[in-house]
Amino acid sequence: MAEVILRQVEKQYSNGFKAVHGIDLTIKEGEFMVFVGPSGCAKSTTLRMIAGLEDITAGEVIIGDRCVNHLPPKDRGISMVFQNYALYPHMSVYENMAFGLRQQKLEKLEIERRINEAAETLEITQLLNNKPGEMSGGQRQRVALGRAMVRKPDVFLFDEPLSNLDAKLRVSTRISIAQLHQDLKAEGQNATMIYVTHDQVEAMTLGDRICVLNQGRIMQVDTPMNLYHLPANKFVAGFIGSPAMNLIVATLIKENEHVYTQLACGTRFLLPDDKAQKVSDKIGQKVWFGMRPEHISTVANTSQAPSEQGDIALTHINVIESMGNELYLYCKLGNEQIISRIPFNPDDSVKHNEDHYMKFDMSHCHLFDIETEQALLY
Ligand SMILES: Nc1ncnc2c1ncn2[C@@H]1O[C@H](COP(=O)(O)OP(=O)(O)O)[C@@H](O)[C@H]1O
Ligand SMILES: [Mg+2]
């Protein structure tokens, strides 16, 4: 059971490349924290510094109440699960799981008890005598999870553990990991989990909180819900959510006491009063105007022209992708490419290669500063 604290942690590799630029983060005891970000943003580097597999150039890593900067991995109370399983190929599943415990000089009976218990939880009891080469990727990853579990670490570290699995197994193993976290909690073992992924679905579904990284810097740390609904900056807004948020350069203009976001093509949308007040000092300036695809919908009556409400625009639908239950509409609005996401409705008449009026739900719009890219509305 341990809190993990990063204080001004930096990493410069021996070739001079600075991968991590001063990260400050507190991961609470028992928390499931996900590091997410594009490839190369330093998720693995950060995790490996926590694990002790990579030197820390500057700053402090604290696990429990100890600064672990100079402790070897085996003394940090952590277990790590890797993308490529890292099992010993010549050892059976049982031996793989027992190996670390024997090094810890645990008694034979205790080792057996822990392995049987973990195997049962992970449904790999019948595999205990198999060698890794005789198993599927999903089974191997369960063994790797089991090997981490039996050590009863204070902190579990996962580096993209599901990346080598096919889509279906990825979902079932993801659920096993969530279940493991809950079970340990229920047993009073408040294991802290730090999980690295580039997959935002994994991040959103597993994380109590998510730390979004970009180019070795923290962009935002928050709950999945807050990241989605209140992204702190344009990067997080564009990274979290699929299809991605529409982000368009617009100018804030004021006319007859109303504030509008006006696109380059002249189309304008009326900002609700509460939002308009927050940007009253930005009139005449450019901003990033953000709209999630689900907040742009087709207007049933195509003869409906832009209204007084200022939330309807004429678009040209180029492509329609059908997901079965919903449709993604790729539309052109002036020179901008936008995506709308609407529920599938058999009575709907939307067709590609047609002009269509679309309603922008401005109560859900986001605005970001054009230079700092920080959120302006919350
Ligand atoms: N041993 C190394 N030497 C130099 N640069 C490295 C080394 N390992 C990783 N990097 C660089 O550090 C950055 C972060 O890498 P990494 O932590 O692996 O990213 P991620 O796990 O987010 O994909 C990348 O630009 C990568 O090329
Ligand atoms: Mg990585």
CSV table of C-alpha atoms and ligand atoms in Angstrom, one decimal:
chain,number,residue,atom,x,y,z
A,1,MET,CA,0.0,0.0,0.0
A,2,ALA,CA,1.7,3.2,-1.1
A,3,GLU,CA,1.3,6.6,-2.5
A,4,VAL,CA,3.6,7.5,-5.4
A,5,ILE,CA,4.9,11.0,-5.7
A,6,LEU,CA,6.9,12.5,-8.6
A,7,ARG,CA,8.6,15.8,-7.8
A,8,GLN,CA,10.1,17.8,-10.7
A,9,VAL,CA,11.2,14.5,-12.3
A,10,GLU,CA,13.3,15.0,-15.4
A,11,LYS,CA,14.9,12.6,-17.8
A,12,GLN,CA,17.7,13.3,-20.2
A,13,TYR,CA,19.1,10.4,-22.1
A,14,SER,CA,22.8,9.9,-22.6
A,15,ASN,CA,22.5,11.2,-26.2
A,16,GLY,CA,21.4,14.5,-24.8
A,17,PHE,CA,17.7,14.1,-25.6
A,18,LYS,CA,15.4,15.5,-22.9
A,19,ALA,CA,12.5,13.1,-22.8
A,20,VAL,CA,10.8,14.3,-19.5
A,21,HIS,CA,10.6,18.0,-18.5
A,22,GLY,CA,9.9,18.3,-14.8
A,23,ILE,CA,6.8,16.2,-13.9
A,24,ASP,CA,4.9,16.8,-10.7
A,25,LEU,CA,2.3,14.2,-9.9
A,26,THR,CA,0.8,12.6,-6.8
A,27,ILE,CA,-0.8,9.2,-7.2
A,28,LYS,CA,-2.9,8.3,-4.2
A,29,GLU,CA,-2.7,5.0,-2.4
A,30,GLY,CA,-5.0,2.5,-4.1
A,31,GLU,CA,-5.6,4.7,-7.1
A,32,PHE,CA,-5.7,3.5,-10.7
A,33,MET,CA,-3.7,6.1,-12.6
A,34,VAL,CA,-3.4,5.9,-16.3
A,35,PHE,CA,-0.6,7.6,-18.3
A,36,VAL,CA,-1.9,8.3,-21.8
A,37,GLY,CA,-0.5,10.2,-24.8
A,38,PRO,CA,0.8,9.8,-28.3
A,39,SER,CA,3.7,7.5,-29.1
A,40,GLY,CA,7.0,9.0,-27.9
A,41,CYS,CA,5.5,11.3,-25.3
A,42,ALA,CA,7.6,9.6,-22.6
A,43,LYS,CA,5.0,7.4,-20.9
A,44,SER,CA,7.4,4.4,-20.8
A,45,THR,CA,10.3,6.6,-19.7
A,46,THR,CA,8.3,7.9,-16.8
A,47,LEU,CA,7.0,4.5,-15.8
A,48,ARG,CA,10.5,3.0,-16.0
A,49,MET,CA,11.9,5.8,-13.7
A,50,ILE,CA,9.2,4.8,-11.2
A,51,ALA,CA,10.2,1.2,-11.6
A,52,GLY,CA,13.9,1.9,-11.3
A,53,LEU,CA,14.7,0.6,-14.7
A,54,GLU,CA,15.8,4.0,-15.9
A,55,ASP,CA,18.0,6.6,-14.0
A,56,ILE,CA,16.3,9.8,-12.9
A,57,THR,CA,18.2,12.8,-14.2
A,58,ALA,CA,16.6,15.3,-11.7
A,59,GLY,CA,13.9,15.4,-9.2
A,60,GLU,CA,12.5,12.8,-6.8
A,61,VAL,CA,10.4,9.6,-7.0
A,62,ILE,CA,8.8,8.8,-3.7
A,63,ILE,CA,7.0,5.4,-3.1
A,64,GLY,CA,5.3,5.1,0.3
A,65,ASP,CA,7.3,7.4,2.4
A,66,ARG,CA,10.7,6.7,0.9
A,67,CYS,CA,12.6,8.5,-1.8
A,68,VAL,CA,13.5,5.6,-4.1
A,69,ASN,CA,15.8,7.4,-6.5
A,70,HIS,CA,18.7,5.2,-5.6
A,71,LEU,CA,16.9,1.9,-4.7
A,72,PRO,CA,17.1,-1.0,-7.2
A,73,PRO,CA,13.8,-2.2,-8.7
A,74,LYS,CA,13.6,-5.2,-6.4
A,75,ASP,CA,13.5,-3.0,-3.3
A,76,ARG,CA,10.8,-0.6,-4.5
A,77,GLY,CA,7.7,-2.8,-3.7
A,78,ILE,CA,6.7,-2.7,-7.3
A,79,SER,CA,5.7,-5.3,-9.9
A,80,MET,CA,5.8,-4.5,-13.6
A,81,VAL,CA,3.8,-6.1,-16.5
A,82,PHE,CA,5.2,-5.4,-20.0
A,83,GLN,CA,3.7,-5.5,-23.4
A,84,ASN,CA,5.8,-8.5,-24.5
A,85,TYR,CA,5.0,-10.5,-21.3
A,86,ALA,CA,8.8,-11.0,-20.5
A,87,LEU,CA,8.3,-14.6,-19.3
A,88,TYR,CA,11.1,-17.1,-19.1
A,89,PRO,CA,10.5,-19.4,-22.1
A,90,HIS,CA,12.2,-22.4,-20.6
A,91,MET,CA,10.2,-22.3,-17.4
A,92,SER,CA,6.6,-23.6,-16.8
A,93,VAL,CA,3.9,-21.1,-15.8
A,94,TYR,CA,4.3,-22.2,-12.2
A,95,GLU,CA,8.0,-21.7,-12.3
A,96,ASN,CA,7.6,-18.3,-13.9
A,97,MET,CA,5.3,-17.2,-11.1
A,98,ALA,CA,7.4,-18.8,-8.4
A,99,PHE,CA,10.8,-17.4,-9.5
A,100,GLY,CA,10.5,-13.9,-7.9
A,101,LEU,CA,9.0,-15.4,-4.7
A,102,ARG,CA,11.9,-17.8,-4.3
A,103,GLN,CA,14.3,-14.9,-4.6
A,104,GLN,CA,12.3,-13.2,-1.8
A,105,LYS,CA,13.0,-16.4,0.2
A,106,LEU,CA,9.3,-17.1,0.8
A,107,GLU,CA,8.3,-20.5,2.2
A,108,LYS,CA,7.4,-23.2,-0.2
A,109,LEU,CA,3.8,-23.5,1.1
A,110,GLU,CA,3.2,-19.8,0.9
A,111,ILE,CA,4.5,-19.7,-2.6
A,112,GLU,CA,2.2,-22.5,-3.6
A,113,ARG,CA,-0.8,-20.8,-1.9
A,114,ARG,CA,-0.2,-17.5,-3.6
A,115,ILE,CA,0.3,-19.1,-7.0
A,116,ASN,CA,-2.9,-21.2,-6.7
A,117,GLU,CA,-4.9,-18.3,-5.6
A,118,ALA,CA,-3.7,-16.0,-8.5
A,119,ALA,CA,-4.1,-18.8,-11.0
A,120,GLU,CA,-7.7,-19.3,-9.9
A,121,THR,CA,-8.5,-15.6,-10.1
A,122,LEU,CA,-7.0,-15.4,-13.6
A,123,GLU,CA,-8.4,-18.8,-14.7
A,124,ILE,CA,-5.1,-20.2,-15.6
A,125,THR,CA,-5.0,-23.1,-13.2
A,126,GLN,CA,-5.0,-25.7,-16.0
A,127,LEU,CA,-2.0,-24.0,-17.6
A,128,LEU,CA,0.4,-24.1,-14.6
A,129,ASN,CA,2.5,-26.9,-16.1
A,130,ASN,CA,2.6,-25.4,-19.6
A,131,LYS,CA,5.6,-23.5,-21.1
A,132,PRO,CA,4.9,-19.9,-22.4
A,133,GLY,CA,5.5,-21.2,-26.0
A,134,GLU,CA,2.6,-23.5,-25.7
A,135,MET,CA,0.1,-20.7,-24.9
A,136,SER,CA,-1.7,-17.9,-26.7
A,137,GLY,CA,-0.9,-14.3,-26.3
A,138,GLY,CA,-3.9,-13.7,-24.0
A,139,GLN,CA,-2.9,-16.7,-21.8
A,140,ARG,CA,0.7,-15.5,-21.6
A,141,GLN,CA,-0.4,-12.0,-20.6
A,142,ARG,CA,-2.6,-13.6,-17.8
A,143,VAL,CA,0.5,-15.4,-16.6
A,144,ALA,CA,2.5,-12.2,-16.6
A,145,LEU,CA,-0.3,-10.6,-14.6
A,146,GLY,CA,-0.3,-13.5,-12.2
A,147,ARG,CA,3.5,-13.2,-11.7
A,148,ALA,CA,3.0,-9.6,-10.8
A,149,MET,CA,0.1,-10.4,-8.4
A,150,VAL,CA,1.8,-13.1,-6.4
A,151,ARG,CA,4.5,-10.7,-5.3
A,152,LYS,CA,1.7,-8.7,-3.6
A,153,PRO,CA,3.4,-5.4,-4.5
A,154,ASP,CA,2.4,-2.0,-3.2
A,155,VAL,CA,2.4,-0.7,-6.7
A,156,PHE,CA,1.6,-2.4,-10.0
A,157,LEU,CA,3.2,-0.9,-13.1
A,158,PHE,CA,1.7,-1.8,-16.5
A,159,ASP,CA,3.4,-0.7,-19.8
A,160,GLU,CA,0.9,-1.2,-22.6
A,161,PRO,CA,0.1,-4.8,-21.4
A,162,LEU,CA,-2.7,-5.3,-23.9
A,163,SER,CA,-1.1,-4.0,-27.1
A,164,ASN,CA,-0.1,-7.4,-28.4
A,165,LEU,CA,-3.6,-8.9,-28.0
A,166,ASP,CA,-6.3,-9.0,-30.6
A,167,ALA,CA,-9.3,-6.8,-30.2
A,168,LYS,CA,-11.6,-9.2,-28.4
A,169,LEU,CA,-8.9,-10.5,-25.9
A,170,ARG,CA,-7.9,-6.9,-25.3
A,171,VAL,CA,-11.4,-6.2,-24.0
A,172,SER,CA,-11.6,-9.3,-21.8
A,173,THR,CA,-8.1,-8.8,-20.4
A,174,ARG,CA,-8.9,-5.1,-19.8
A,175,ILE,CA,-11.9,-6.2,-17.7
A,176,SER,CA,-9.8,-8.7,-15.8
A,177,ILE,CA,-7.4,-5.9,-14.8
A,178,ALA,CA,-10.2,-3.7,-13.7
A,179,GLN,CA,-11.6,-6.6,-11.7
A,180,LEU,CA,-8.2,-7.4,-10.2
A,181,HIS,CA,-8.0,-3.8,-8.9
A,182,GLN,CA,-11.5,-4.0,-7.4
A,183,ASP,CA,-10.9,-7.4,-5.9
A,184,LEU,CA,-7.6,-6.3,-4.3
A,185,LYS,CA,-9.4,-3.3,-2.9
A,186,ALA,CA,-12.2,-5.4,-1.5
A,187,GLU,CA,-9.6,-7.7,0.2
A,188,GLY,CA,-8.2,-4.6,1.9
A,189,GLN,CA,-5.0,-4.7,-0.3
A,190,ASN,CA,-5.1,-1.1,-1.5
A,191,ALA,CA,-2.7,-1.7,-4.5
A,192,THR,CA,-1.8,1.4,-6.4
A,193,MET,CA,-1.8,0.9,-10.2
A,194,ILE,CA,0.0,2.9,-12.8
A,195,TYR,CA,-1.0,1.9,-16.3
A,196,VAL,CA,0.6,3.2,-19.5
A,197,THR,CA,-1.3,3.1,-22.8
A,198,HIS,CA,-1.7,5.1,-26.0
A,199,ASP,CA,-5.3,3.7,-26.3
A,200,GLN,CA,-7.8,6.2,-25.0
A,201,VAL,CA,-10.5,3.6,-24.5
A,202,GLU,CA,-8.3,1.7,-22.1
A,203,ALA,CA,-7.5,5.0,-20.4
A,204,MET,CA,-11.1,6.1,-20.1
A,205,THR,CA,-12.4,2.7,-18.9
A,206,LEU,CA,-9.6,1.8,-16.4
A,207,GLY,CA,-8.5,5.1,-14.9
A,208,ASP,CA,-9.7,6.5,-11.6
A,209,ARG,CA,-7.7,9.4,-13.0
A,210,ILE,CA,-5.8,9.9,-16.2
A,211,CYS,CA,-2.6,11.8,-16.7
A,212,VAL,CA,-2.4,13.1,-20.3
A,213,LEU,CA,1.2,13.5,-21.5
A,214,ASN,CA,2.6,15.2,-24.5
A,215,GLN,CA,6.3,15.6,-25.4
A,216,GLY,CA,7.4,14.8,-21.9
A,217,ARG,CA,5.0,17.3,-20.2
A,218,ILE,CA,1.8,16.8,-18.3
A,219,MET,CA,-1.1,18.3,-20.2
A,220,GLN,CA,-3.8,17.5,-17.6
A,221,VAL,CA,-4.5,15.1,-14.7
A,222,ASP,CA,-8.2,14.5,-14.0
A,223,THR,CA,-11.0,12.0,-13.9
A,224,PRO,CA,-12.1,10.5,-17.3
A,225,MET,CA,-15.3,12.5,-17.1
A,226,ASN,CA,-13.6,15.8,-16.5
A,227,LEU,CA,-11.0,15.2,-19.3
A,228,TYR,CA,-13.8,14.6,-21.7
A,229,HIS,CA,-16.2,17.4,-20.7
A,230,LEU,CA,-13.7,20.0,-19.4
A,231,PRO,CA,-10.5,19.6,-21.3
A,232,ALA,CA,-7.9,22.1,-19.9
A,233,ASN,CA,-6.4,22.8,-23.3
A,234,LYS,CA,-6.6,22.2,-27.0
A,235,PHE,CA,-4.3,19.2,-26.9
A,236,VAL,CA,-6.4,17.3,-24.4
A,237,ALA,CA,-9.6,18.3,-26.3
A,238,GLY,CA,-8.3,16.9,-29.5
A,239,PHE,CA,-6.7,13.8,-28.0
A,240,ILE,CA,-9.5,12.5,-25.8
A,241,GLY,CA,-12.6,11.4,-27.7
A,242,SER,CA,-13.2,9.5,-30.9
A,243,PRO,CA,-13.9,10.7,-33.4
A,244,ALA,CA,-11.9,13.7,-32.3
A,245,MET,CA,-13.4,17.0,-31.3
A,246,ASN,CA,-13.8,19.4,-34.2
A,247,LEU,CA,-11.4,22.3,-33.7
A,248,ILE,CA,-11.7,25.3,-36.0
A,249,VAL,CA,-10.1,28.8,-35.9
A,250,ALA,CA,-12.9,31.4,-35.4
A,251,THR,CA,-13.1,35.1,-34.5
A,252,LEU,CA,-15.2,36.3,-31.6
A,253,ILE,CA,-17.4,39.2,-32.7
A,254,LYS,CA,-20.0,41.2,-30.9
A,255,GLU,CA,-23.1,42.6,-32.5
A,256,ASN,CA,-26.3,44.0,-30.8
A,257,GLU,CA,-25.0,42.8,-27.4
A,258,HIS,CA,-24.6,39.3,-28.8
A,259,VAL,CA,-21.3,37.4,-29.1
A,260,TYR,CA,-20.7,35.1,-32.0
A,261,THR,CA,-17.9,32.8,-33.1
A,262,GLN,CA,-17.4,33.5,-36.7
A,263,LEU,CA,-15.6,31.1,-39.1
A,264,ALA,CA,-13.5,32.2,-42.0
A,265,CYS,CA,-16.4,31.5,-44.4
A,266,GLY,CA,-18.6,34.0,-42.6
A,267,THR,CA,-20.8,31.4,-40.8
A,268,ARG,CA,-21.4,32.5,-37.3
A,269,PHE,CA,-22.7,30.8,-34.2
A,270,LEU,CA,-24.3,32.6,-31.2
A,271,LEU,CA,-22.5,32.0,-27.9
A,272,PRO,CA,-24.8,31.4,-24.9
A,273,ASP,CA,-24.7,34.4,-22.5
A,274,ASP,CA,-22.8,32.5,-19.7
A,275,LYS,CA,-20.1,31.6,-22.2
A,276,ALA,CA,-20.1,35.0,-23.8
A,277,GLN,CA,-19.3,36.6,-20.5
A,278,LYS,CA,-16.2,34.5,-20.0
A,279,VAL,CA,-14.7,35.8,-23.2
A,280,SER,CA,-15.8,39.4,-23.1
A,281,ASP,CA,-12.2,40.5,-23.1
A,282,LYS,CA,-11.4,38.6,-26.3
A,283,ILE,CA,-13.9,40.3,-28.7
A,284,GLY,CA,-12.3,40.8,-32.1
A,285,GLN,CA,-9.6,38.1,-31.4
A,286,LYS,CA,-9.1,34.7,-32.9
A,287,VAL,CA,-9.8,31.6,-30.8
A,288,TRP,CA,-10.0,27.8,-31.3
A,289,PHE,CA,-13.6,26.9,-31.5
A,290,GLY,CA,-14.3,23.3,-30.4
A,291,MET,CA,-17.3,21.0,-30.9
A,292,ARG,CA,-17.6,17.3,-30.2
A,293,PRO,CA,-19.1,15.4,-33.1
A,294,GLU,CA,-22.1,14.3,-31.1
A,295,HIS,CA,-23.0,18.0,-30.5
A,296,ILE,CA,-23.5,18.6,-34.2
A,297,SER,CA,-26.6,17.0,-35.6
A,298,THR,CA,-28.7,17.1,-38.8
A,299,VAL,CA,-31.7,19.3,-38.9
A,300,ALA,CA,-34.7,17.3,-40.1
A,301,ASN,CA,-36.3,20.0,-42.2
A,302,THR,CA,-33.6,20.8,-44.8
A,303,SER,CA,-35.5,23.9,-45.8
A,304,GLN,CA,-34.8,25.4,-42.4
A,305,ALA,CA,-32.5,28.3,-43.1
A,306,PRO,CA,-30.0,29.7,-40.5
A,307,SER,CA,-32.2,30.9,-37.7
A,308,GLU,CA,-32.2,33.7,-35.1
A,309,GLN,CA,-30.8,31.1,-32.7
A,310,GLY,CA,-27.5,31.2,-34.6
A,311,ASP,CA,-26.8,27.6,-34.2
A,312,ILE,CA,-27.5,26.2,-37.7
A,313,ALA,CA,-25.1,26.1,-40.6
A,314,LEU,CA,-25.3,24.8,-44.2
A,315,THR,CA,-22.8,22.0,-44.8
A,316,HIS,CA,-22.0,19.6,-47.6
A,317,ILE,CA,-21.9,16.0,-46.6
A,318,ASN,CA,-19.0,14.3,-48.4
A,319,VAL,CA,-18.8,10.9,-46.7
A,320,ILE,CA,-21.1,8.9,-44.4
A,321,GLU,CA,-19.6,6.1,-42.3
A,322,SER,CA,-22.1,3.7,-40.7
A,323,MET,CA,-21.2,2.2,-37.4
A,324,GLY,CA,-24.5,0.3,-37.2
A,325,ASN,CA,-26.0,2.2,-34.3
A,326,GLU,CA,-24.7,5.5,-35.4
A,327,LEU,CA,-23.4,7.5,-38.3
A,328,TYR,CA,-20.3,9.6,-38.8
A,329,LEU,CA,-21.0,12.4,-41.2
A,330,TYR,CA,-17.9,14.0,-42.8
A,331,CYS,CA,-19.0,17.4,-43.9
A,332,LYS,CA,-17.5,20.5,-45.4
A,333,LEU,CA,-18.4,23.9,-43.8
A,334,GLY,CA,-16.8,26.6,-45.8
A,335,ASN,CA,-13.2,25.4,-46.1
A,336,GLU,CA,-13.4,23.4,-42.8
A,337,GLN,CA,-13.8,19.7,-42.6
A,338,ILE,CA,-16.1,18.8,-39.8
A,339,ILE,CA,-17.4,15.5,-38.3
A,340,SER,CA,-20.9,15.0,-37.0
A,341,ARG,CA,-21.9,11.9,-35.1
A,342,ILE,CA,-25.6,11.0,-35.1
A,343,PRO,CA,-27.7,8.0,-33.9
A,344,PHE,CA,-28.8,5.8,-36.8
A,345,ASN,CA,-32.4,6.4,-37.7
A,346,PRO,CA,-34.0,4.4,-40.5
A,347,ASP,CA,-36.4,7.2,-41.3
A,348,ASP,CA,-33.5,9.7,-41.8
A,349,SER,CA,-32.8,10.8,-45.3
A,350,VAL,CA,-29.2,12.0,-44.9
A,351,LYS,CA,-27.2,11.2,-48.1
A,352,HIS,CA,-23.6,11.8,-49.1
A,353,ASN,CA,-22.8,14.4,-51.7
A,354,GLU,CA,-25.7,16.6,-50.6
A,355,ASP,CA,-26.0,19.9,-48.8
A,356,HIS,CA,-27.6,19.6,-45.4
A,357,TYR,CA,-28.3,22.0,-42.5
A,358,MET,CA,-26.6,21.1,-39.3
A,359,LYS,CA,-27.4,22.2,-35.8
A,360,PHE,CA,-24.4,23.1,-33.5
A,361,ASP,CA,-25.4,22.7,-29.8
A,362,MET,CA,-23.6,25.8,-28.6
A,363,SER,CA,-24.3,25.0,-24.9
A,364,HIS,CA,-21.6,22.4,-25.4
A,365,CYS,CA,-19.0,24.4,-27.3
A,366,HIS,CA,-15.4,24.8,-26.2
A,367,LEU,CA,-13.1,27.8,-26.8
A,368,PHE,CA,-9.3,27.8,-26.4
A,369,ASP,CA,-6.9,30.7,-26.5
A,370,ILE,CA,-5.3,30.8,-30.0
A,371,GLU,CA,-1.8,31.2,-28.6
A,372,THR,CA,-1.6,29.5,-25.2
A,373,GLU,CA,-4.3,26.9,-26.3
A,374,GLN,CA,-5.7,27.0,-22.7
A,375,ALA,CA,-9.4,26.6,-22.2
A,376,LEU,CA,-11.3,29.9,-21.9
A,377,LEU,CA,-14.8,28.8,-20.7
A,378,TYR,CA,-14.2,26.9,-17.5
B,1,LIG,N1,17.5,5.0,-24.6
B,1,LIG,C1,17.1,6.2,-25.2
B,1,LIG,N2,17.9,7.1,-25.7
B,1,LIG,C2,17.5,8.2,-26.3
B,1,LIG,N3,16.2,8.6,-26.4
B,1,LIG,C3,15.3,7.7,-26.0
B,1,LIG,C4,15.7,6.4,-25.3
B,1,LIG,N4,14.5,5.8,-25.0
B,1,LIG,C5,13.5,6.6,-25.4
B,1,LIG,N5,14.0,7.7,-26.0
B,1,LIG,C6,13.2,8.8,-26.6
B,1,LIG,O1,12.4,9.4,-25.5
B,1,LIG,C7,11.1,9.7,-25.9
B,1,LIG,C8,10.1,9.1,-25.1
B,1,LIG,O2,10.1,7.7,-25.3
B,1,LIG,P1,9.2,6.7,-24.6
B,1,LIG,O3,9.2,7.0,-23.1
B,1,LIG,O4,9.5,5.3,-25.0
B,1,LIG,O5,7.8,7.1,-25.2
B,1,LIG,P2,6.3,6.4,-25.1
B,1,LIG,O6,6.4,5.2,-24.2
B,1,LIG,O7,5.4,7.5,-24.7
B,1,LIG,O8,6.0,6.0,-26.5
B,1,LIG,C9,11.0,9.4,-27.4
B,1,LIG,O9,11.3,10.5,-28.2
B,1,LIG,C10,12.1,8.3,-27.5
B,1,LIG,O10,12.6,8.3,-28.9
B,2,MG,MG,6.1,3.2,-24.5
